[in-house]
């Protein structure tokens, strides 16, 4: 299924294979012969492909949500630190 193939093509394993197969120094490239020889791990069962791709999509969604929350908290911290250091906010000791 296309979702499984999409998640595999985004994987680190695929990136490593591409890096190994690329040639050239100034202009990195990969030739069709090498693309045909790439190893793609595809489970035979369609059901297993669906389960794997669904889990990866869920994990990526959760990761994106957490990264958005982290950015929001970092911006809040930056704003609070700016207020504290400029004297706009009092610090009670």
mmCIF file with all atom_site columns, C-alpha atoms in Angstrom:
data_model
loop_
_atom_site.group_PDB
_atom_site.id
_atom_site.type_symbol
_atom_site.label_atom_id
_atom_site.label_alt_id
_atom_site.label_comp_id
_atom_site.label_asym_id
_atom_site.label_entity_id
_atom_site.label_seq_id
_atom_site.pdbx_PDB_ins_code
_atom_site.Cartn_x
_atom_site.Cartn_y
_atom_site.Cartn_z
_atom_site.occupancy
_atom_site.B_iso_or_equiv
_atom_site.pdbx_formal_charge
_atom_site.auth_seq_id
_atom_site.auth_comp_id
_atom_site.auth_asym_id
_atom_site.auth_atom_id
_atom_site.pdbx_PDB_model_num
ATOM 1  C CA . UNK A 1 1  ? 0.000  0.000  0.000   1.00 0.00 ? 1  UNK A CA 1
ATOM 2  C CA . UNK A 1 2  ? 1.110  3.504  -0.759  1.00 0.00 ? 2  UNK A CA 1
ATOM 3  C CA . UNK A 1 3  ? 1.080  4.691  2.888   1.00 0.00 ? 3  UNK A CA 1
ATOM 4  C CA . UNK A 1 4  ? 3.533  1.953  3.837   1.00 0.00 ? 4  UNK A CA 1
ATOM 5  C CA . UNK A 1 5  ? 5.824  2.753  0.916   1.00 0.00 ? 5  UNK A CA 1
ATOM 6  C CA . UNK A 1 6  ? 5.647  6.463  1.796   1.00 0.00 ? 6  UNK A CA 1
ATOM 7  C CA . UNK A 1 7  ? 6.675  5.818  5.407   1.00 0.00 ? 7  UNK A CA 1
ATOM 8  C CA . UNK A 1 8  ? 9.494  3.533  4.273   1.00 0.00 ? 8  UNK A CA 1
ATOM 9  C CA . UNK A 1 9  ? 10.806 6.120  1.821   1.00 0.00 ? 9  UNK A CA 1
ATOM 10 C CA . UNK A 1 10 ? 10.970 8.633  4.698   1.00 0.00 ? 10 UNK A CA 1
ATOM 11 C CA . UNK A 1 11 ? 12.881 6.207  6.929   1.00 0.00 ? 11 UNK A CA 1
ATOM 12 C CA . UNK A 1 12 ? 16.496 6.429  8.021   1.00 0.00 ? 12 UNK A CA 1
ATOM 13 C CA . UNK A 1 13 ? 17.161 2.983  6.555   1.00 0.00 ? 13 UNK A CA 1
ATOM 14 C CA . UNK A 1 14 ? 16.175 4.223  3.112   1.00 0.00 ? 14 UNK A CA 1
ATOM 15 C CA . UNK A 1 15 ? 18.253 7.403  3.553   1.00 0.00 ? 15 UNK A CA 1
ATOM 16 C CA . UNK A 1 16 ? 21.329 5.327  4.413   1.00 0.00 ? 16 UNK A CA 1
ATOM 17 C CA . UNK A 1 17 ? 20.859 3.156  1.325   1.00 0.00 ? 17 UNK A CA 1
ATOM 18 C CA . UNK A 1 18 ? 20.559 6.244  -0.868  1.00 0.00 ? 18 UNK A CA 1
ATOM 19 C CA . UNK A 1 19 ? 23.661 7.766  0.682   1.00 0.00 ? 19 UNK A CA 1
ATOM 20 C CA . UNK A 1 20 ? 25.658 4.598  -0.003  1.00 0.00 ? 20 UNK A CA 1
ATOM 21 C CA . UNK A 1 21 ? 24.448 4.404  -3.609  1.00 0.00 ? 21 UNK A CA 1
ATOM 22 C CA . UNK A 1 22 ? 25.023 8.058  -4.522  1.00 0.00 ? 22 UNK A CA 1
ATOM 23 C CA . UNK A 1 23 ? 28.077 8.972  -6.522  1.00 0.00 ? 23 UNK A CA 1
ATOM 24 C CA . UNK A 1 24 ? 29.813 12.127 -7.632  1.00 0.00 ? 24 UNK A CA 1
ATOM 25 C CA . UNK A 1 25 ? 31.517 14.791 -5.569  1.00 0.00 ? 25 UNK A CA 1
ATOM 26 C CA . UNK A 1 26 ? 30.314 18.193 -6.786  1.00 0.00 ? 26 UNK A CA 1
ATOM 27 C CA . UNK A 1 27 ? 26.907 16.987 -7.962  1.00 0.00 ? 27 UNK A CA 1
ATOM 28 C CA . UNK A 1 28 ? 25.606 14.023 -5.973  1.00 0.00 ? 28 UNK A CA 1
ATOM 29 C CA . UNK A 1 29 ? 23.451 11.673 -8.029  1.00 0.00 ? 29 UNK A CA 1
ATOM 30 C CA . UNK A 1 30 ? 21.998 8.187  -8.092  1.00 0.00 ? 30 UNK A CA 1
ATOM 31 C CA . UNK A 1 31 ? 21.566 6.221  -11.305 1.00 0.00 ? 31 UNK A CA 1
ATOM 32 C CA . UNK A 1 32 ? 18.551 4.116  -12.256 1.00 0.00 ? 32 UNK A CA 1
ATOM 33 C CA . UNK A 1 33 ? 20.588 0.904  -12.016 1.00 0.00 ? 33 UNK A CA 1
ATOM 34 C CA . UNK A 1 34 ? 21.257 1.636  -8.335  1.00 0.00 ? 34 UNK A CA 1
ATOM 35 C CA . UNK A 1 35 ? 17.638 2.572  -7.638  1.00 0.00 ? 35 UNK A CA 1
ATOM 36 C CA . UNK A 1 36 ? 16.586 -0.833 -8.980  1.00 0.00 ? 36 UNK A CA 1
ATOM 37 C CA . UNK A 1 37 ? 18.954 -2.506 -6.519  1.00 0.00 ? 37 UNK A CA 1
ATOM 38 C CA . UNK A 1 38 ? 17.685 -0.768 -3.365  1.00 0.00 ? 38 UNK A CA 1
ATOM 39 C CA . UNK A 1 39 ? 16.370 -3.057 -0.630  1.00 0.00 ? 39 UNK A CA 1
ATOM 40 C CA . UNK A 1 40 ? 12.816 -2.216 0.357   1.00 0.00 ? 40 UNK A CA 1
ATOM 41 C CA . UNK A 1 41 ? 11.417 -4.114 3.322   1.00 0.00 ? 41 UNK A CA 1
ATOM 42 C CA . UNK A 1 42 ? 7.812  -4.873 2.402   1.00 0.00 ? 42 UNK A CA 1
ATOM 43 C CA . UNK A 1 43 ? 5.787  -7.315 4.496   1.00 0.00 ? 43 UNK A CA 1
ATOM 44 C CA . UNK A 1 44 ? 3.876  -9.792 2.349   1.00 0.00 ? 44 UNK A CA 1
ATOM 45 C CA . UNK A 1 45 ? 0.636  -9.305 4.259   1.00 0.00 ? 45 UNK A CA 1
ATOM 46 C CA . UNK A 1 46 ? -1.281 -6.158 3.306   1.00 0.00 ? 46 UNK A CA 1
ATOM 47 C CA . UNK A 1 47 ? -2.787 -6.147 6.808   1.00 0.00 ? 47 UNK A CA 1
ATOM 48 C CA . UNK A 1 48 ? 0.678  -5.929 8.351   1.00 0.00 ? 48 UNK A CA 1
ATOM 49 C CA . UNK A 1 49 ? 1.623  -3.069 6.006   1.00 0.00 ? 49 UNK A CA 1
ATOM 50 C CA . UNK A 1 50 ? -1.524 -1.209 7.084   1.00 0.00 ? 50 UNK A CA 1
ATOM 51 C CA . UNK A 1 51 ? -0.797 -1.768 10.786  1.00 0.00 ? 51 UNK A CA 1
ATOM 52 C CA . UNK A 1 52 ? 2.808  -0.576 10.440  1.00 0.00 ? 52 UNK A CA 1
ATOM 53 C CA . UNK A 1 53 ? 1.912  2.515  8.421   1.00 0.00 ? 53 UNK A CA 1
ATOM 54 C CA . UNK A 1 54 ? -0.959 3.433  10.785  1.00 0.00 ? 54 UNK A CA 1
ATOM 55 C CA . UNK A 1 55 ? 1.319  3.161  13.826  1.00 0.00 ? 55 UNK A CA 1
ATOM 56 C CA . UNK A 1 56 ? 4.013  5.282  12.178  1.00 0.00 ? 56 UNK A CA 1
ATOM 57 C CA . UNK A 1 57 ? 1.448  7.919  11.191  1.00 0.00 ? 57 UNK A CA 1
ATOM 58 C CA . UNK A 1 58 ? 0.118  7.985  14.778  1.00 0.00 ? 58 UNK A CA 1
ATOM 59 C CA . UNK A 1 59 ? 3.626  8.371  16.170  1.00 0.00 ? 59 UNK A CA 1
ATOM 60 C CA . UNK A 1 60 ? 4.454  11.153 13.696  1.00 0.00 ? 60 UNK A CA 1
ATOM 61 C CA . UNK A 1 61 ? 1.234  12.985 14.630  1.00 0.00 ? 61 UNK A CA 1
ATOM 62 C CA . UNK A 1 62 ? 2.032  12.686 18.347  1.00 0.00 ? 62 UNK A CA 1
ATOM 63 C CA . UNK A 1 63 ? 5.591  13.872 17.715  1.00 0.00 ? 63 UNK A CA 1
ATOM 64 C CA . UNK A 1 64 ? 4.334  16.885 15.752  1.00 0.00 ? 64 UNK A CA 1
ATOM 65 C CA . UNK A 1 65 ? 1.874  17.718 18.542  1.00 0.00 ? 65 UNK A CA 1
ATOM 66 C CA . UNK A 1 66 ? 4.626  17.534 21.168  1.00 0.00 ? 66 UNK A CA 1
ATOM 67 C CA . UNK A 1 67 ? 6.999  19.643 19.057  1.00 0.00 ? 67 UNK A CA 1
ATOM 68 C CA . UNK A 1 68 ? 4.311  22.301 18.641  1.00 0.00 ? 68 UNK A CA 1
ATOM 69 C CA . UNK A 1 69 ? 3.725  22.306 22.405  1.00 0.00 ? 69 UNK A CA 1
ATOM 70 C CA . UNK A 1 70 ? 7.478  22.577 23.038  1.00 0.00 ? 70 UNK A CA 1
ATOM 71 C CA . UNK A 1 71 ? 7.762  25.568 20.680  1.00 0.00 ? 71 UNK A CA 1
ATOM 72 C CA . UNK A 1 72 ? 4.812  27.223 22.418  1.00 0.00 ? 72 UNK A CA 1
ATOM 73 C CA . UNK A 1 73 ? 6.396  26.711 25.857  1.00 0.00 ? 73 UNK A CA 1
ATOM 74 C CA . UNK A 1 74 ? 9.762  27.998 24.618  1.00 0.00 ? 74 UNK A CA 1
ATOM 75 C CA . UNK A 1 75 ? 8.104  31.148 23.274  1.00 0.00 ? 75 UNK A CA 1
ATOM 76 C CA . UNK A 1 76 ? 6.265  31.612 26.561  1.00 0.00 ? 76 UNK A CA 1
ATOM 77 C CA . UNK A 1 77 ? 9.519  31.184 28.506  1.00 0.00 ? 77 UNK A CA 1
ATOM 78 C CA . UNK A 1 78 ? 11.289 33.665 26.251  1.00 0.00 ? 78 UNK A CA 1
ATOM 79 C CA . UNK A 1 79 ? 8.501  36.210 26.787  1.00 0.00 ? 79 UNK A CA 1
ATOM 80 C CA . UNK A 1 80 ? 8.497  35.717 30.556  1.00 0.00 ? 80 UNK A CA 1
ATOM 81 C CA . UNK A 1 81 ? 12.288 35.974 30.752  1.00 0.00 ? 81 UNK A CA 1
ATOM 82 C CA . UNK A 1 82 ? 12.160 39.193 28.737  1.00 0.00 ? 82 UNK A CA 1
ATOM 83 C CA . UNK A 1 83 ? 9.533  40.611 31.138  1.00 0.00 ? 83 UNK A CA 1
ATOM 84 C CA . UNK A 1 84 ? 11.541 39.561 34.199  1.00 0.00 ? 84 UNK A CA 1
ATOM 85 C CA . UNK A 1 85 ? 14.852 40.905 32.924  1.00 0.00 ? 85 UNK A CA 1
ATOM 86 C CA . UNK A 1 86 ? 13.368 44.205 31.742  1.00 0.00 ? 86 UNK A CA 1
ATOM 87 C CA . UNK A 1 87 ? 11.733 44.833 35.113  1.00 0.00 ? 87 UNK A CA 1
ATOM 88 C CA . UNK A 1 88 ? 8.168  44.770 33.764  1.00 0.00 ? 88 UNK A CA 1
ATOM 89 C CA . UNK A 1 89 ? 7.427  41.907 36.132  1.00 0.00 ? 89 UNK A CA 1
ATOM 90 C CA . UNK A 1 90 ? 8.344  41.901 39.797  1.00 0.00 ? 90 UNK A CA 1
ATOM 91 C CA . UNK A 1 91 ? 10.059 38.873 41.265  1.00 0.00 ? 91 UNK A CA 1
ATOM 92 C CA . UNK A 1 92 ? 9.001  38.122 44.834  1.00 0.00 ? 92 UNK A CA 1
ATOM 93 C CA . UNK A 1 93 ? 11.691 36.477 46.930  1.00 0.00 ? 93 UNK A CA 1
#
